[in-house]
Amino acid sequence: MSLAIRVIPCLDVDAGRVVKGVNFENLRDAGDPVELAHRYNSAGADELTFLDVTASSSARETTYDVVTQTAQEVFIPLTVGGGVRTEADVDRLLKSGADKASINTAAVGRPQVIDEIVNRFGNQVLVLSLDARRTEDSSVASGYEVTTHGGRKGTGMDAVAWCREASERGVGEILLNSIDADGTQDGFDTEMISDVRKVTSVPIIASGGAGKPEHFPPVIEAGADAVLAASMFHFGPVDMITRVKDAIRSVGYPVR
């Protein structure tokens, strides 16, 4: 692995405020997205991910005005997701200041939208966001099921197979989030990252479960190219991004 590992804070936004829960439930307020974006930009974040967590479940558009205000505060790449359904949505996000768009629910419903977005804008603008949970369902071969609508709906789809298909369709990155680990701060699901790594060469952003700096090196070892966290950055010490980078660097991985 020659490219530097990216450390990415995630802003889960609901009704214009950053929120964070455990396993996508019991959300608590974490602050103003514009203020947090400014703080993370100054604290050494490599990128920022902004997810409107109720846009799909509420069947509404992303809050473009908040995206624009956030984009004006950061000089690092900004990925925005939530309610992205068409190439027109991606176009509007890019014009609002986003560098990349993240798609989840709409791509599960109609995978061809990946092709349409990539053909128009190039694969560098499209991130497949995937919320996966472990399942005992024998029809899901990998043991990881794709969920949609902010983790609220199961799909019966195999998450590893879906990552392979989305990669073949041309997504530029995969943001792989473990529903089971999300918000627990008990560590990443390294096994899931490793299983997806075996079927794709597309960069993987690991998400779900980060609680302390020492949680990061194992998931990079498992195959992640970037690491994403929310709770530990929102509620932890102001120098947490630096601490995470130090932990990654200490085991020999390059960071920015």
XYZ file of C-alpha atoms in Angstrom:
256
model
C 0.000 0.000 0.000
C 1.788 3.104 -1.203
C -0.870 5.792 -0.977
C -1.246 7.670 2.280
C -4.106 6.541 4.517
C -6.855 9.167 4.711
C -8.528 10.073 8.002
C -12.098 11.275 7.455
C -14.523 12.699 10.037
C -18.167 12.037 9.224
C -20.982 14.520 9.773
C -24.296 12.675 10.046
C -26.791 15.480 9.532
C -30.473 15.432 10.456
C -32.622 18.568 10.112
C -29.531 20.746 9.771
C -27.735 19.434 12.886
C -24.988 16.852 13.273
C -26.278 13.815 15.171
C -24.779 10.549 16.336
C -26.347 7.430 17.782
C -25.540 3.778 18.375
C -26.492 1.309 15.621
C -28.318 4.228 13.943
C -30.666 4.705 16.929
C -30.980 7.078 19.915
C -29.470 10.006 18.035
C -27.977 12.808 20.072
C -26.987 16.279 18.963
C -23.305 16.779 18.139
C -23.375 20.350 16.905
C -23.598 22.601 13.885
C -22.244 21.009 10.685
C -20.659 24.221 9.432
C -18.820 24.813 12.712
C -17.674 21.191 12.927
C -16.493 21.233 9.312
C -14.393 24.288 10.033
C -12.947 22.638 13.128
C -12.004 19.424 11.326
C -10.516 21.290 8.396
C -8.241 23.102 10.869
C -7.483 19.921 12.849
C -5.868 18.087 9.953
C -8.672 15.978 8.480
C -7.830 14.723 4.994
C -11.421 14.767 3.768
C -14.897 15.307 5.164
C -18.015 13.211 4.635
C -21.450 14.801 5.054
C -24.364 12.348 5.182
C -27.956 13.551 5.367
C -29.098 10.535 7.366
C -32.848 10.976 6.992
C -33.094 12.185 3.384
C -33.812 8.727 1.952
C -36.073 7.490 4.748
C -38.003 10.786 4.584
C -37.999 10.709 0.748
C -36.672 14.246 0.473
C -33.710 16.028 -1.039
C -30.381 16.646 0.630
C -30.186 19.997 2.417
C -28.247 21.785 -0.300
C -27.997 25.083 1.565
C -26.193 23.393 4.461
C -23.911 21.654 1.962
C -23.003 24.991 0.410
C -22.275 26.573 3.792
C -20.156 23.566 4.786
C -18.222 23.581 1.512
C -17.339 27.228 2.057
C -15.651 26.308 5.357
C -13.383 23.510 4.129
C -10.430 23.316 1.781
C -10.317 19.521 1.774
C -12.423 17.163 -0.374
C -16.071 17.059 0.687
C -18.227 14.007 0.003
C -21.992 14.422 0.380
C -24.612 11.689 0.537
C -28.209 11.155 1.523
C -31.082 11.423 -0.919
C -28.861 11.121 -4.017
C -31.029 9.378 -6.604
C -30.049 10.616 -10.067
C -27.224 12.170 -12.045
C -29.117 15.478 -11.733
C -28.771 15.226 -7.938
C -25.027 14.691 -8.331
C -24.807 17.685 -10.657
C -26.588 19.857 -8.114
C -24.336 18.650 -5.288
C -21.183 19.391 -7.271
C -22.524 22.874 -8.044
C -23.259 23.319 -4.321
C -19.600 22.753 -3.518
C -19.285 19.006 -2.990
C -16.294 17.220 -4.537
C -17.855 13.769 -4.464
C -21.332 12.310 -4.127
C -22.222 9.258 -2.101
C -25.063 6.971 -3.193
C -26.675 4.121 -1.296
C -30.420 3.432 -1.306
C -31.051 4.582 -4.887
C -28.246 2.412 -6.280
C -29.623 -0.663 -4.519
C -33.002 0.005 -6.104
C -31.592 0.701 -9.571
C -27.906 -0.230 -10.022
C -27.810 1.350 -13.497
C -27.736 4.784 -11.874
C -24.076 4.068 -11.045
C -23.322 3.686 -14.765
C -25.201 6.883 -15.586
C -23.364 8.979 -12.994
C -19.938 7.551 -13.833
C -20.478 8.019 -17.580
C -21.376 11.667 -17.081
C -18.974 12.785 -14.341
C -16.244 10.134 -14.114
C -15.756 7.583 -11.367
C -13.760 9.935 -9.146
C -16.952 11.726 -8.068
C -18.950 8.671 -7.005
C -18.715 6.870 -3.672
C -20.855 3.798 -3.029
C -22.058 4.045 0.562
C -22.991 0.675 1.958
C -24.526 -0.038 5.367
C -24.067 -3.756 6.023
C -25.098 -5.955 8.916
C -24.287 -9.519 9.819
C -27.064 -12.001 9.120
C -27.812 -15.672 9.732
C -29.825 -15.816 6.488
C -28.348 -18.712 4.501
C -29.302 -17.024 1.210
C -26.744 -14.283 1.942
C -23.553 -16.185 1.186
C -21.056 -13.774 2.739
C -23.030 -13.376 5.967
C -23.304 -9.601 5.421
C -26.592 -8.105 4.239
C -27.021 -4.743 2.522
C -29.441 -2.413 4.326
C -30.998 0.823 3.083
C -32.819 3.872 4.450
C -30.198 4.590 7.085
C -29.969 0.965 8.196
C -33.735 0.684 8.672
C -34.515 -1.777 5.881
C -32.963 -5.124 5.040
C -32.642 -6.012 1.358
C -31.639 -9.662 1.270
C -28.685 -8.602 -0.895
C -25.207 -9.927 -0.242
C -22.962 -6.986 0.695
C -19.756 -8.535 -0.679
C -21.390 -9.403 -4.003
C -22.859 -5.891 -4.191
C -19.417 -4.345 -3.655
C -18.079 -6.460 -6.503
C -20.912 -5.428 -8.828
C -20.660 -1.742 -7.953
C -16.905 -1.866 -8.562
C -17.484 -3.407 -11.977
C -20.003 -0.666 -12.735
C -17.334 1.912 -11.996
C -17.760 3.445 -8.539
C -14.644 5.321 -7.469
C -14.699 4.327 -3.803
C -16.688 2.188 -1.376
C -17.669 3.568 2.014
C -18.289 0.370 3.950
C -20.140 0.870 7.217
C -20.882 -1.845 9.753
C -24.355 -1.337 11.224
C -23.484 -3.726 14.059
C -20.384 -1.756 15.039
C -21.743 1.727 14.272
C -21.512 4.064 17.239
C -20.388 1.322 19.638
C -16.766 2.583 19.728
C -15.672 -1.059 20.216
C -13.587 -1.264 17.029
C -14.114 -1.768 13.303
C -15.474 -4.957 11.720
C -12.113 -5.958 10.233
C -13.448 -9.273 8.965
C -16.021 -7.548 6.770
C -13.418 -5.152 5.355
C -11.126 -8.081 4.602
C -13.874 -10.023 2.823
C -14.752 -7.059 0.603
C -11.074 -6.347 -0.094
C -10.806 -9.800 -1.693
C -13.360 -8.950 -4.405
C -12.424 -5.386 -5.381
C -9.412 -3.173 -5.979
C -11.502 0.003 -5.518
C -10.441 2.088 -2.482
C -12.354 1.113 0.663
C -13.273 3.609 3.386
C -13.861 1.731 6.641
C -16.656 3.015 8.862
C -18.403 1.940 12.037
C -16.995 1.193 15.446
C -14.001 3.484 15.903
C -13.525 4.409 19.551
C -9.818 4.960 20.130
C -6.703 5.502 18.020
C -5.514 1.895 18.365
C -8.647 0.692 16.548
C -7.365 2.120 13.266
C -4.232 0.121 12.345
C -6.033 -3.290 12.352
C -8.651 -2.149 9.834
C -5.931 -0.783 7.553
C -4.180 -4.136 7.863
C -7.496 -5.714 6.806
C -7.491 -3.698 3.588
C -8.946 -0.244 4.208
C -7.457 2.676 2.256
C -9.180 5.315 4.385
C -10.788 5.406 7.818
C -13.926 7.258 8.811
C -15.252 8.054 12.273
C -17.824 10.291 13.898
C -18.410 9.831 17.634
C -14.779 9.832 18.712
C -14.073 12.996 16.747
C -17.279 14.816 17.758
C -17.096 14.002 21.463
C -13.381 13.337 21.943
C -10.377 15.634 22.500
C -9.769 18.327 19.891
C -6.497 16.668 18.848
C -8.102 13.260 18.181
C -7.352 13.391 14.433
C -3.668 13.902 15.234
C -3.760 11.015 17.714
C -5.315 8.732 15.105
C -2.700 9.679 12.514
C 0.068 9.071 15.041
C -1.332 5.609 15.794
C -1.459 4.732 12.090
C 2.020 6.117 11.462
C 3.457 4.250 14.455
C 2.846 0.876 12.814
C 4.421 1.912 9.531
C 1.537 3.101 7.370
C 1.921 6.432 5.573
C -0.531 9.184 6.494
C -0.977 12.671 5.101
